[in-house]
mmCIF file of C-alpha atoms in Angstrom:
data_model
loop_
_atom_site.group_PDB
_atom_site.id
_atom_site.type_symbol
_atom_site.label_atom_id
_atom_site.label_comp_id
_atom_site.label_asym_id
_atom_site.label_seq_id
_atom_site.Cartn_x
_atom_site.Cartn_y
_atom_site.Cartn_z
ATOM 1 C CA UNK A 61 105.348 124.132 142.812
ATOM 2 C CA UNK A 62 106.990 120.857 143.192
ATOM 3 C CA UNK A 63 109.499 120.232 146.145
ATOM 4 C CA UNK A 64 113.122 121.448 145.448
ATOM 5 C CA UNK A 65 115.159 117.928 144.959
ATOM 6 C CA UNK A 66 118.474 118.614 147.612
ATOM 7 C CA UNK A 67 121.193 115.956 148.487
ATOM 8 C CA UNK A 68 122.615 117.411 151.699
ATOM 9 C CA UNK A 69 126.514 116.515 151.842
ATOM 10 C CA UNK A 70 127.423 116.594 155.845
ATOM 11 C CA UNK A 71 129.665 116.334 158.915
ATOM 12 C CA UNK A 72 127.210 116.823 161.601
ATOM 13 C CA UNK A 73 128.529 119.114 163.976
ATOM 14 C CA UNK A 74 125.589 121.027 165.874
ATOM 15 C CA UNK A 75 124.805 123.465 163.385
ATOM 16 C CA UNK A 76 124.748 120.688 160.462
ATOM 17 C CA UNK A 77 122.132 119.198 163.042
ATOM 18 C CA UNK A 78 119.915 122.234 162.616
ATOM 19 C CA UNK A 79 120.044 122.830 158.849
ATOM 20 C CA UNK A 80 119.362 119.121 158.365
ATOM 21 C CA UNK A 81 116.172 119.755 160.962
ATOM 22 C CA UNK A 82 115.461 122.789 159.201
ATOM 23 C CA UNK A 83 115.152 120.829 155.570
ATOM 24 C CA UNK A 84 113.331 118.229 156.909
ATOM 25 C CA UNK A 85 110.830 120.363 158.321
ATOM 26 C CA UNK A 86 110.047 122.221 155.072
ATOM 27 C CA UNK A 87 107.710 121.206 152.494
ATOM 28 C CA UNK A 88 109.507 123.493 149.810
ATOM 29 C CA UNK A 89 112.425 120.504 149.984
ATOM 30 C CA UNK A 90 112.273 116.835 148.946
ATOM 31 C CA UNK A 91 115.907 115.472 150.869
ATOM 32 C CA UNK A 92 117.100 112.563 148.471
ATOM 33 C CA UNK A 93 119.879 111.532 150.743
ATOM 34 C CA UNK A 94 122.646 112.455 153.542
ATOM 35 C CA UNK A 95 125.555 111.861 152.855
ATOM 36 C CA UNK A 96 128.120 111.737 155.373
ATOM 37 C CA UNK A 97 131.577 113.111 155.384
ATOM 38 C CA UNK A 98 134.906 113.050 157.710
ATOM 39 C CA UNK A 99 135.168 116.504 159.078
ATOM 40 C CA UNK A 100 134.013 118.281 162.461
ATOM 41 C CA UNK A 101 134.645 114.569 163.746
ATOM 42 C CA UNK A 102 135.939 111.361 161.715
ATOM 43 C CA UNK A 103 133.411 109.492 159.776
ATOM 44 C CA UNK A 104 132.094 107.232 162.096
ATOM 45 C CA UNK A 105 130.910 109.646 164.335
ATOM 46 C CA UNK A 106 129.278 111.725 161.492
ATOM 47 C CA UNK A 107 127.323 108.821 160.342
ATOM 48 C CA UNK A 108 125.900 108.214 163.832
ATOM 49 C CA UNK A 109 124.889 111.668 164.216
ATOM 50 C CA UNK A 110 123.402 112.237 160.513
ATOM 51 C CA UNK A 111 121.153 109.140 161.461
ATOM 52 C CA UNK A 112 120.670 110.366 165.007
ATOM 53 C CA UNK A 113 119.238 113.915 163.669
ATOM 54 C CA UNK A 114 116.813 112.208 161.212
ATOM 55 C CA UNK A 115 115.733 109.837 164.018
ATOM 56 C CA UNK A 116 115.199 112.821 165.703
ATOM 57 C CA UNK A 117 113.180 114.565 163.223
ATOM 58 C CA UNK A 118 110.899 110.982 163.004
ATOM 59 C CA UNK A 119 112.405 110.992 159.379
ATOM 60 C CA UNK A 120 113.700 107.153 159.360
ATOM 61 C CA UNK A 121 112.597 107.241 155.700
ATOM 62 C CA UNK A 122 115.828 108.927 154.612
ATOM 63 C CA UNK A 123 118.644 107.626 153.520
ATOM 64 C CA UNK A 124 122.073 108.333 155.132
ATOM 65 C CA UNK A 125 125.042 106.712 153.232
ATOM 66 C CA UNK A 126 128.913 106.920 154.246
ATOM 67 C CA UNK A 127 131.366 108.648 151.945
ATOM 68 C CA UNK A 128 135.063 109.142 152.411
ATOM 69 C CA UNK A 129 136.962 109.334 155.532
ATOM 70 C CA UNK A 130 139.776 111.688 154.768
ATOM 71 C CA UNK A 131 140.376 114.326 152.508
ATOM 72 C CA UNK A 132 141.761 113.739 148.821
ATOM 73 C CA UNK A 133 145.481 114.480 149.897
ATOM 74 C CA UNK A 134 145.678 115.400 153.286
ATOM 75 C CA UNK A 135 145.866 113.855 156.796
ATOM 76 C CA UNK A 136 142.274 114.809 158.083
ATOM 77 C CA UNK A 137 142.002 117.484 160.615
ATOM 78 C CA UNK A 138 138.797 117.977 163.097
ATOM 79 C CA UNK A 139 136.858 120.075 165.253
ATOM 80 C CA UNK A 140 136.059 118.444 168.473
ATOM 81 C CA UNK A 141 137.067 121.476 170.130
ATOM 82 C CA UNK A 142 134.065 123.051 168.936
ATOM 83 C CA UNK A 143 131.420 120.682 168.869
ATOM 84 C CA UNK A 144 132.874 118.237 171.177
ATOM 85 C CA UNK A 145 134.032 114.324 171.490
ATOM 86 C CA UNK A 146 131.203 113.119 169.635
ATOM 87 C CA UNK A 147 130.362 116.347 167.437
ATOM 88 C CA UNK A 148 126.811 116.605 169.186
ATOM 89 C CA UNK A 149 128.004 117.301 172.415
ATOM 90 C CA UNK A 150 125.279 119.176 174.766
ATOM 91 C CA UNK A 151 122.611 116.591 174.736
ATOM 92 C CA UNK A 152 123.008 112.834 174.471
ATOM 93 C CA UNK A 153 120.781 110.649 172.370
ATOM 94 C CA UNK A 154 120.932 107.293 171.961
ATOM 95 C CA UNK A 155 122.937 105.411 169.533
ATOM 96 C CA UNK A 156 120.479 105.555 166.236
ATOM 97 C CA UNK A 157 118.644 102.327 165.098
ATOM 98 C CA UNK A 158 118.512 103.113 161.254
ATOM 99 C CA UNK A 159 120.964 101.379 159.515
ATOM 100 C CA UNK A 160 123.656 102.505 157.029
ATOM 101 C CA UNK A 161 122.145 102.616 153.663
ATOM 102 C CA UNK A 162 124.294 100.083 151.215
ATOM 103 C CA UNK A 163 125.630 103.070 148.447
ATOM 104 C CA UNK A 164 128.656 104.869 149.170
ATOM 105 C CA UNK A 165 128.088 108.185 149.792
ATOM 106 C CA UNK A 166 129.715 108.930 146.580
ATOM 107 C CA UNK A 167 127.978 106.488 144.303
ATOM 108 C CA UNK A 168 124.618 107.660 145.977
ATOM 109 C CA UNK A 169 125.502 111.165 145.083
ATOM 110 C CA UNK A 170 126.116 109.865 141.396
ATOM 111 C CA UNK A 171 123.009 107.930 141.396
ATOM 112 C CA UNK A 172 120.457 110.537 142.315
ATOM 113 C CA UNK A 173 121.770 113.193 140.136
ATOM 114 C CA UNK A 174 121.889 111.038 136.914
ATOM 115 C CA UNK A 175 118.262 109.236 138.177
ATOM 116 C CA UNK A 176 116.437 112.522 138.188
ATOM 117 C CA UNK A 177 115.676 114.735 135.657
ATOM 118 C CA UNK A 178 118.333 117.155 134.735
ATOM 119 C CA UNK A 179 118.563 120.517 136.252
ATOM 120 C CA UNK A 180 116.564 119.183 139.131
ATOM 121 C CA UNK A 181 119.010 118.134 142.244
ATOM 122 C CA UNK A 182 120.889 120.906 143.704
ATOM 123 C CA UNK A 183 123.745 119.381 146.524
ATOM 124 C CA UNK A 184 123.935 120.975 149.845
ATOM 125 C CA UNK A 185 127.844 120.867 151.263
ATOM 126 C CA UNK A 186 127.930 121.459 154.738
ATOM 127 C CA UNK A 187 131.354 120.222 155.905
ATOM 128 C CA UNK A 188 134.662 119.448 153.726
ATOM 129 C CA UNK A 189 133.685 119.207 149.987
ATOM 130 C CA UNK A 190 135.570 115.372 149.881
ATOM 131 C CA UNK A 191 132.786 113.424 148.893
ATOM 132 C CA UNK A 192 131.516 116.324 146.187
ATOM 133 C CA UNK A 193 134.799 116.259 144.560
ATOM 134 C CA UNK A 194 135.488 112.723 144.371
ATOM 135 C CA UNK A 195 131.721 112.316 142.423
ATOM 136 C CA UNK A 196 132.662 114.756 139.962
ATOM 137 C CA UNK A 197 136.091 113.292 139.549
ATOM 138 C CA UNK A 198 134.617 110.012 139.005
ATOM 139 C CA UNK A 199 131.374 110.969 136.879
ATOM 140 C CA UNK A 200 132.089 114.051 135.251
ATOM 141 C CA UNK A 201 128.858 113.986 133.586
ATOM 142 C CA UNK A 202 126.984 115.096 136.595
ATOM 143 C CA UNK A 203 128.030 118.698 136.727
ATOM 144 C CA UNK A 204 126.004 119.577 133.613
ATOM 145 C CA UNK A 205 123.004 117.456 135.325
ATOM 146 C CA UNK A 206 122.861 119.466 138.805
ATOM 147 C CA UNK A 207 120.718 122.511 139.202
ATOM 148 C CA UNK A 208 123.560 123.634 141.045
ATOM 149 C CA UNK A 209 125.512 123.718 144.450
ATOM 150 C CA UNK A 210 124.744 125.502 147.827
ATOM 151 C CA UNK A 211 127.764 125.410 150.217
ATOM 152 C CA UNK A 212 128.709 126.583 153.268
ATOM 153 C CA UNK A 213 132.367 127.207 153.702
ATOM 154 C CA UNK A 214 135.076 129.950 153.250
ATOM 155 C CA UNK A 215 135.697 133.718 153.945
ATOM 156 C CA UNK A 216 136.770 136.823 152.353
ATOM 157 C CA UNK A 217 136.377 139.579 154.677
ATOM 158 C CA UNK A 218 136.179 137.763 157.984
ATOM 159 C CA UNK A 219 139.711 135.560 156.929
ATOM 160 C CA UNK A 220 139.879 132.636 158.579
ATOM 161 C CA UNK A 221 138.402 130.523 161.529
ATOM 162 C CA UNK A 222 140.336 127.605 161.634
ATOM 163 C CA UNK A 223 143.885 129.261 160.539
ATOM 164 C CA UNK A 224 144.827 133.128 159.734
ATOM 165 C CA UNK A 225 143.680 132.555 156.223
ATOM 166 C CA UNK A 226 141.252 129.978 155.716
ATOM 167 C CA UNK A 227 137.630 128.730 157.101
ATOM 168 C CA UNK A 228 137.616 125.009 158.428
ATOM 169 C CA UNK A 229 134.974 123.345 155.552
ATOM 170 C CA UNK A 230 137.711 124.480 152.738
ATOM 171 C CA UNK A 231 141.160 123.913 154.873
ATOM 172 C CA UNK A 232 140.296 120.262 155.555
ATOM 173 C CA UNK A 233 140.022 119.234 151.774
ATOM 174 C CA UNK A 234 141.093 122.371 149.621
ATOM 175 C CA UNK A 235 141.977 120.105 146.746
ATOM 176 C CA UNK A 236 138.327 119.104 146.339
ATOM 177 C CA UNK A 237 137.055 122.973 147.285
ATOM 178 C CA UNK A 238 139.505 123.299 144.284
ATOM 179 C CA UNK A 239 138.202 120.961 141.784
ATOM 180 C CA UNK A 240 134.445 122.028 142.889
ATOM 181 C CA UNK A 241 135.181 125.622 142.383
ATOM 182 C CA UNK A 242 136.588 124.701 138.454
ATOM 183 C CA UNK A 243 133.469 122.528 137.923
ATOM 184 C CA UNK A 244 131.675 124.813 136.101
ATOM 185 C CA UNK A 245 128.641 124.366 137.881
ATOM 186 C CA UNK A 246 126.176 126.931 139.487
ATOM 187 C CA UNK A 247 127.835 127.307 142.797
ATOM 188 C CA UNK A 248 126.274 129.637 145.550
ATOM 189 C CA UNK A 249 128.543 130.515 148.717
ATOM 190 C CA UNK A 250 127.606 131.237 152.167
ATOM 191 C CA UNK A 251 130.866 131.717 153.894
ATOM 192 C CA UNK A 252 131.607 133.143 157.462
ATOM 193 C CA UNK A 253 130.955 136.580 155.815
ATOM 194 C CA UNK A 254 127.608 136.191 156.071
ATOM 195 C CA UNK A 255 127.080 133.170 158.944
ATOM 196 C CA UNK A 256 129.230 135.992 160.852
ATOM 197 C CA UNK A 257 125.854 137.848 160.765
ATOM 198 C CA UNK A 258 123.882 135.036 161.928
ATOM 199 C CA UNK A 259 124.463 135.377 165.610
ATOM 200 C CA UNK A 260 122.391 133.105 167.911
ATOM 201 C CA UNK A 261 121.125 135.562 170.865
ATOM 202 C CA UNK A 262 119.832 134.602 174.740
ATOM 203 C CA UNK A 263 116.594 135.622 173.131
ATOM 204 C CA UNK A 264 115.967 133.331 170.361
ATOM 205 C CA UNK A 265 117.762 130.801 172.057
ATOM 206 C CA UNK A 266 114.906 131.373 175.095
ATOM 207 C CA UNK A 267 112.180 131.048 172.157
ATOM 208 C CA UNK A 268 113.531 127.765 170.607
ATOM 209 C CA UNK A 269 113.056 126.539 174.570
ATOM 210 C CA UNK A 270 109.937 128.112 175.253
ATOM 211 C CA UNK A 271 108.938 125.589 172.198
ATOM 212 C CA UNK A 272 109.145 122.787 174.741
ATOM 213 C CA UNK A 273 109.111 119.856 172.383
ATOM 214 C CA UNK A 274 111.302 117.020 171.998
ATOM 215 C CA UNK A 275 113.351 118.246 169.085
ATOM 216 C CA UNK A 276 113.507 122.068 170.447
ATOM 217 C CA UNK A 277 114.939 120.859 173.921
ATOM 218 C CA UNK A 278 117.542 118.902 172.346
ATOM 219 C CA UNK A 279 118.181 121.699 169.769
ATOM 220 C CA UNK A 280 118.554 124.485 172.767
ATOM 221 C CA UNK A 281 121.077 121.931 174.361
ATOM 222 C CA UNK A 282 123.123 121.509 171.587
ATOM 223 C CA UNK A 283 123.372 125.139 170.772
ATOM 224 C CA UNK A 284 124.152 126.158 174.231
ATOM 225 C CA UNK A 285 126.794 124.074 174.080
ATOM 226 C CA UNK A 286 128.459 124.819 170.370
ATOM 227 C CA UNK A 287 128.161 128.593 171.134
ATOM 228 C CA UNK A 288 130.317 128.745 173.817
ATOM 229 C CA UNK A 289 133.015 128.670 171.614
ATOM 230 C CA UNK A 290 132.693 131.306 169.249
ATOM 231 C CA UNK A 291 131.589 133.374 172.312
ATOM 232 C CA UNK A 292 134.760 133.050 174.041
ATOM 233 C CA UNK A 293 136.564 133.321 170.834
ATOM 234 C CA UNK A 294 135.065 136.363 169.153
ATOM 235 C CA UNK A 295 133.816 138.255 172.156
ATOM 236 C CA UNK A 296 130.359 138.655 171.044
ATOM 237 C CA UNK A 297 127.149 138.440 172.392
ATOM 238 C CA UNK A 298 126.193 134.649 170.567
ATOM 239 C CA UNK A 299 128.086 132.265 168.395
ATOM 240 C CA UNK A 300 127.274 132.311 164.644
ATOM 241 C CA UNK A 301 125.312 129.418 162.962
ATOM 242 C CA UNK A 302 126.444 128.542 159.922
ATOM 243 C CA UNK A 303 125.182 125.590 158.490
ATOM 244 C CA UNK A 304 121.619 126.398 158.345
ATOM 245 C CA UNK A 305 122.140 129.883 156.443
ATOM 246 C CA UNK A 306 122.471 127.162 153.664
ATOM 247 C CA UNK A 307 119.121 125.597 153.647
ATOM 248 C CA UNK A 308 117.491 129.363 154.430
ATOM 249 C CA UNK A 309 118.884 130.441 151.479
ATOM 250 C CA UNK A 310 117.228 127.502 149.366
ATOM 251 C CA UNK A 311 114.035 128.660 151.455
ATOM 252 C CA UNK A 312 114.166 132.598 151.363
ATOM 253 C CA UNK A 313 116.628 133.582 149.067
ATOM 254 C CA UNK A 314 115.728 137.028 149.635
ATOM 255 C CA UNK A 315 116.819 137.076 153.287
ATOM 256 C CA UNK A 316 120.385 137.285 151.444
ATOM 257 C CA UNK A 317 122.629 139.591 149.136
ATOM 258 C CA UNK A 318 125.912 139.077 147.360
ATOM 259 C CA UNK A 319 127.899 139.355 144.105
ATOM 260 C CA UNK A 320 128.790 136.903 141.411
ATOM 261 C CA UNK A 321 132.304 136.923 141.538
ATOM 262 C CA UNK A 322 135.562 134.530 141.107
ATOM 263 C CA UNK A 323 136.310 132.384 143.451
ATOM 264 C CA UNK A 324 139.686 130.773 143.771
ATOM 265 C CA UNK A 325 141.261 128.216 146.531
ATOM 266 C CA UNK A 326 144.858 128.199 147.653
ATOM 267 C CA UNK A 327 146.210 124.956 147.634
ATOM 268 C CA UNK A 328 150.176 125.231 147.520
ATOM 269 C CA UNK A 329 151.233 127.480 150.545
ATOM 270 C CA UNK A 330 151.630 126.206 153.886
ATOM 271 C CA UNK A 331 150.728 129.257 155.290
ATOM 272 C CA UNK A 332 147.439 130.256 153.273
ATOM 273 C CA UNK A 333 146.201 126.731 152.711
ATOM 274 C CA UNK A 334 143.008 126.421 152.075
ATOM 275 C CA UNK A 335 141.879 130.392 151.637
ATOM 276 C CA UNK A 336 139.347 131.500 149.967
ATOM 277 C CA UNK A 337 140.769 133.529 147.159
ATOM 278 C CA UNK A 338 137.309 135.860 146.570
ATOM 279 C CA UNK A 339 137.452 138.833 143.853
ATOM 280 C CA UNK A 340 135.030 141.272 145.691
ATOM 281 C CA UNK A 341 135.905 143.785 144.283
ATOM 282 C CA UNK A 342 136.576 142.549 140.690
ATOM 283 C CA UNK A 343 140.254 143.390 140.581
ATOM 284 C CA UNK A 344 141.228 140.557 138.219
ATOM 285 C CA UNK A 345 140.232 139.770 134.561
ATOM 286 C CA UNK A 346 139.060 136.144 136.256
ATOM 287 C CA UNK A 347 135.996 135.252 134.983
ATOM 288 C CA UNK A 348 133.298 135.181 137.999
ATOM 289 C CA UNK A 349 132.289 131.196 139.027
ATOM 290 C CA UNK A 350 130.218 131.705 142.342
ATOM 291 C CA UNK A 351 127.488 133.518 143.948
ATOM 292 C CA UNK A 352 129.532 134.838 147.219
ATOM 293 C CA UNK A 353 126.711 135.863 149.938
ATOM 294 C CA UNK A 354 127.691 138.524 152.125
ATOM 295 C CA UNK A 355 125.015 139.967 153.854
ATOM 296 C CA UNK A 356 121.852 138.559 155.597
ATOM 297 C CA UNK A 357 118.402 139.944 157.272
ATOM 298 C CA UNK A 358 119.254 137.929 160.709
ATOM 299 C CA UNK A 359 115.659 138.514 162.283
ATOM 300 C CA UNK A 360 114.263 137.429 159.173
ATOM 301 C CA UNK A 361 116.611 133.856 159.034
ATOM 302 C CA UNK A 362 116.142 133.339 162.688
ATOM 303 C CA UNK A 363 112.164 133.832 162.469
ATOM 304 C CA UNK A 364 112.161 131.560 159.831
ATOM 305 C CA UNK A 365 114.350 128.431 161.791
ATOM 306 C CA UNK A 366 112.012 129.244 164.956
ATOM 307 C CA UNK A 367 108.783 128.969 162.541
ATOM 308 C CA UNK A 368 110.545 125.431 161.151
ATOM 309 C CA UNK A 369 111.375 124.224 164.090
ATOM 310 C CA UNK A 370 108.225 124.410 165.415
ATOM 311 C CA UNK A 371 106.678 122.041 163.077
ATOM 312 C CA UNK A 372 109.050 119.157 164.178
#
């Protein structure tokens, strides 16, 4: 089978970085472009980080486009307290030499979806949905051309990680998330409910370090820095590895399970801004609009990730 064509929309972030590396190491996927959005850190950092990751993987051929530098209607909230000032704290890499691609990220998304045959491009958002929602507003025709959207964001049973009610990616731009959820596109959501079951263990991190490749040394250092926040916050043995779940679902969906349900986004309440209202138990008559993933085979996930990192 030909590789699946994807666009990765991202705000790197150490876990975003691992997701991008997983995609670039997987011949089953063709990364048409990487589009950067403001989120974990401001846009100038996310754009830089995306290019740093491509160069680390030896993939200067992958175009990185800069996108929206602020949410659609909100002031930007960032997460340096988790990811560090650069967004990729833990291992210092030189500034990238590859340039930013000419097209704005929103235009790049539209361009690729229109250029490729209908039903062949999957959007993979790993951060706030500002670029994706802006593209859908600017070019509504792309919705019916997409194969689907597979995103990391939201929560139901795990509630919030940035407020008591909301997960970070949705909280940053709830209006954008609302547009995406109402788009009619085939959507798969990897929420905190599943990513909190993909916990980095010291044993697995040691296996990554034991690969002793340039990529493995960087990833090991990044994740050692990154997981400290969640280990302290949640008191578990390891931090959750959120964004790589999106790419792993594309590669091995059999590792995951969930339900096709209705998912709505709270945009009005200051108290519950960005809450993912997931009708897991089917208690409303609202039509299902997304597959909400709830379980993962963590060993299979981390085995896949280790095997692909070893290829780089």
